[in-house]
Amino acid sequence: MRLHRLDITAFGPFGGAQSVDFDDLSAAGLFLLHGPTGAGKTSVLDAVCYALYGAVPGARQSGQGLTLRSDHAPPGTRTSVTLELTVAGRRLEITRQPPWERPKKRGSGTTLDKAQSSLREYDATTGAWKDLSRSHQEIGEEITQLLGMSREQFCQVVLLPQGDFARFLRADAEARGRLLGRLFDTHRFAEVEKRLAERRRAAEAEVREGDAVLLADAHRMQQAAGDAMELPELTPGEPGLAEAVLSAAAVARSTAREELAVAHCRLAAAESAQAAAERALADVRETARLQRRFAEARERARALEERADGHRAAQARMERARKAEAVAPALELRDAAEAEHRRASAARAHTRGLLPAGFADDGAAGLAAAARRAAEELGGLDSARRAERRLAELAEERTGLDRQERADEDILQEAETWLAGWDAARAGLQARIDSAQEAATRAEQLAVQREPAAGRLRAARLRDQLAGDTDTAADRARRARDETLAAKAHWLEVKERRLNGIAAELAAQLTDGEPCAVCGATEHPAPARKDAGHVDREAEETALAAFQAAEERQTERERRLGVVREALAAATAEAGDTPTSVLADEVAELERLFAEARRAASALHPAHEELRRAEQEHERRVTACRQAEVRTAARVGHRDRLDRERDALEAVLTEARGALDSVAARAAELEHRVGLLTDAADSARAAEDSAQRLKDADARLADAAFRAGFETPEAAADALLDATAHRELQRRLDAWQSEEAAVGAVLAEADTTAAAQRPPADLAVAEQAAAEAGRRLRDAASARDAAERRCAELDRLSARSTQGARRLAPLRAQYDRVARLAALTAGTSADNERKMRLESYVLAARLEQVAAAATVRLRRMSSGRYTLVHSDDRAGRGRSGLGLHVVDAWTGRERDTATLSGGETFFASLALALGLADVVTDEAGGVRLDTLFIDEGFGSLDDQTLDEVLDVLDSLRERDRSVGIVSHVADLRRRIHAQLEVVKSRSGSTLRQRGAG
């Protein structure tokens, strides 16, 4: 993978559009990415990662979506990242735009635009770019497949975060395993371990469940059989459980079948007795029912006789109501006609009262004719009303012209006054801009000098502090060496004294009759005796422990002395021999000049804005003057046309208004008169029509009443029943008729009459006998059902237990196999000598490859001193870990990588990162990584080590690679000519690029 070009807009600290030409930077093999803290060096790497994967590196993933947008960007500029690269022989261009809140095109506020992505490929045959996809998912899958790495692997292999690898060197086996697992994708081996453990637990659970189910079935059979089954105390997993359960079940089943046969016989006898009792009870109940039915019918017949007179009166009332129903329609018509006539007469009186006295005697026809004449006169006023409205519009237009004329005069006077001072104001603003621009240039020049000067001052202060720390550390190391020599001498003396008295120590362990450990004799006539200064094993071990503790303190203090000396050398190399006070004065003077220049430069943007606003105001004033002059010339002709039209309209309106003030008043008067006349004519016509309808309704009503047999219409009206009264009367008649028929039918029944002549039935005795027979039947049926359920349950549970016992044997064998394999892969088996998990075993092989690849570069960086080796030593809980040691060729000792100094840790982690990049690249299918970035850490190196590290990085060009170094170290700016500088300013960061030439 080789990067060619990166274009970023409104991304991170970059408010505008910035571009990076990686082809120019990569020509020299090494290039430097530098700039002040917070300027945005890491944001350049974030942009590369975001273009490829649509997300920034893991430690900065909180900066996604809208937060990727630069706070310095103009509101209308969209955040965008475009990366051009070559991967797998294909030249691609990726563009990604995160979602952003853009200003609305209409109205105020903002609206959210979705994220957009595009992928293009350069076609060498046509020399043009062709679109491949605009789908986020498709682009992500395509890039991941071409690179052969996930985002985490890319950030670890291409961006080479030195801090992560320094922690990797000092981490324990578990932390190293997590990192290597992400890079080499060994989760499938962990999944194998997990799957085997799950299968072991599942098989164990199945075996235990099978035993538990078998035992539970045995207890259920014991509950079902009662006293007929005896079951010994058993637990899941005990041998012989199945045989004991099946044997006890066979005895219980035989006993249950015998009890079932007896229950069947008892049930048959109870059923015969219960059937006879039920038949006797049914006969008694039927006799009692018929006797009650006959008595109730006789009582209902007596009640009908008592209400006979009322029934005949109701029949007569219903007959008169049926005759009056023929007259009801005529009555309704007559009442409606009368009500309509009253309403029409009242309306006629009201409308005539509103008319002038001259119309009081006119009929409907005369009033209608007068209304038509007034309407015709009103229609003739339409043109006059239009003329009146137009006259009012003319007055408003004339007033508007006068108002516009006064406004244009004010505009012209104000613009001429403002334009008179334009040249002087513009010259003053331009002078302010030139002064602020010069200050900004000075501030940029001083900003370049500030960071190196501040770095030298910090190094000088550290140099002064470390000079005293070096003496202190050297004194402590010297005292530690003396203490170690004294402790060693004391230990050797104690050891020698113990060896001299070892015979007495051995003699103390002799027992008569037991052989001597030295000569084998069983008799001990003269054993040695301990003298007053005898030293035992415990005293020797105490002296040895004191010597070892002193030796460890000496080693630690010598290591600390070396660290302090290395730090002092690095600080001296950067600060030189210049006194700290001189450097502090230089930094203070630079800070003062920089602050003054920045204060002066801060006026540049306001001055630009003020000049832009002034130029806009000048343009607006000139345009306003021209427009006012044009409007003044146009108003002269318009005013003359309005005056001529007004005179013609006033002549027409004078004739149309008559004696009133306006045409509208005359029209309103005529409209009112037309409405009154029309209403009066309509009401008079309605009153005449309603009077005729009332007369016709009276005649029809009298004729209908005579034909129905009534002397007067009023008599017919009195005979009518409303719906509720009619339904109630009909209900009473129907109920009488139904009751009379029902009573007659009952008294005519032969079996009812015969039952009434027999003695009263004794129902209580018959019910008691039937209840007793039913109870005996239920008891027999319950006993039979319980016996059947017991037999069925015992048969079912016995069959299930037999099947479970057969199924359990192969499950137990399978569990034994899976448990052995799961323990082996989990590192808990006795067969796994190193107690190593499967995933750790695979990662250990990968770590061994990485250590071998890293050693090739580490030996060059350390001048052949250090070699990285992988260790399988057990660590933590007795299991083999992912150990990483360093072999020091100067001492010949192997020690943990956590003991390396700061500078040693840096170049060791750098070598490890480069070795890991090679191994992961090969793991990814041989994808070429032609562009790498190394982030920080060079400040901890002395000049010689820095040269060796740069030589190693420069050797990467042998594989046609280019390496970008991200660093603050000032010395690197002199050593590396190809540079990409990030410049920080108040308006956002910018990029400056300088190639190798």
Coordinates of N, CA and C in Angstrom, one line a residue, residues 351-352 354-356 358-360 362-375 669-685:
T351 N -93.2 41.8 8.2 CA -92.5 42.4 7.0 C -93.3 43.7 6.5
R352 N -94.6 43.7 6.6 CA -95.4 44.9 6.3 C -95.1 46.1 7.2
L354 N -92.3 46.9 8.4 CA -91.0 47.5 8.0 C -91.1 48.4 6.8
L355 N -92.1 48.3 6.0 CA -92.3 49.1 4.8 C -92.8 50.5 5.0
P356 N -92.5 51.4 4.1 CA -93.1 52.7 4.3 C -94.6 52.7 4.2
G358 N -96.7 54.0 2.2 CA -97.3 53.9 0.9 C -97.5 52.5 0.4
F359 N -96.9 51.5 1.0 CA -97.0 50.1 0.6 C -98.0 49.2 1.5
A360 N -98.6 49.9 2.4 CA -99.4 49.1 3.4 C -100.5 48.3 2.8
D362 N -100.8 47.2 -0.5 CA -100.4 46.4 -1.7 C -100.4 44.9 -1.3
G363 N -100.9 44.1 -2.3 CA -100.8 42.7 -2.2 C -99.5 42.1 -2.6
A364 N -99.4 40.8 -2.7 CA -98.1 40.1 -3.0 C -97.6 40.5 -4.4
A365 N -98.6 40.6 -5.4 CA -98.1 41.0 -6.7 C -97.6 42.4 -6.8
G366 N -98.3 43.4 -6.1 CA -97.8 44.7 -6.1 C -96.4 44.9 -5.4
L367 N -96.2 44.2 -4.3 CA -94.9 44.2 -3.6 C -93.8 43.6 -4.5
A368 N -94.1 42.6 -5.2 CA -93.1 42.0 -6.1 C -92.7 42.9 -7.2
A369 N -93.7 43.6 -7.8 CA -93.4 44.6 -8.9 C -92.5 45.7 -8.4
A370 N -92.8 46.2 -7.2 CA -92.0 47.3 -6.6 C -90.5 46.8 -6.3
A371 N -90.4 45.6 -5.9 CA -89.0 45.1 -5.6 C -88.2 44.9 -6.9
R372 N -88.9 44.6 -8.0 CA -88.2 44.4 -9.3 C -87.7 45.8 -9.8
R373 N -88.5 46.8 -9.6 CA -88.1 48.2 -10.0 C -86.9 48.7 -9.2
A374 N -86.9 48.5 -7.9 CA -85.8 48.9 -7.1 C -84.5 48.1 -7.5
A375 N -84.6 46.8 -7.8 CA -83.4 46.0 -8.2 C -82.9 46.5 -9.5
E669 N -78.9 52.1 0.2 CA -80.3 52.4 0.4 C -81.2 51.6 -0.5
L670 N -80.8 51.4 -1.8 CA -81.6 50.6 -2.7 C -81.5 49.1 -2.3
E671 N -80.4 48.6 -1.9 CA -80.3 47.2 -1.5 C -81.2 47.0 -0.3
H672 N -81.3 47.9 0.6 CA -82.2 47.7 1.8 C -83.6 47.7 1.4
R673 N -84.0 48.6 0.4 CA -85.4 48.6 0.0 C -85.8 47.4 -0.8
V674 N -84.9 46.9 -1.7 CA -85.1 45.6 -2.4 C -85.4 44.5 -1.5
G675 N -84.5 44.4 -0.4 CA -84.7 43.3 0.5 C -86.0 43.4 1.3
L676 N -86.4 44.5 1.7 CA -87.7 44.7 2.4 C -88.9 44.3 1.6
L677 N -88.9 44.8 0.3 CA -90.0 44.5 -0.6 C -90.1 43.0 -0.9
T678 N -88.9 42.4 -1.2 CA -88.9 41.0 -1.5 C -89.4 40.2 -0.3
D679 N -89.0 40.5 0.9 CA -89.4 39.7 2.0 C -90.9 39.9 2.2
A680 N -91.4 41.2 2.1 CA -92.9 41.4 2.2 C -93.7 40.7 1.2
A681 N -93.2 40.6 -0.1 CA -94.0 39.9 -1.1 C -94.0 38.4 -0.8
D682 N -92.9 37.9 -0.4 CA -92.8 36.4 -0.1 C -93.7 36.1 1.1
S683 N -93.7 36.9 2.1 CA -94.6 36.6 3.3 C -96.1 36.7 3.0
A684 N -96.4 37.7 2.1 CA -97.9 37.8 1.7 C -98.3 36.7 0.9
R685 N -97.5 36.2 0.0 CA -97.8 35.1 -0.8 C -98.0 33.8 0.0

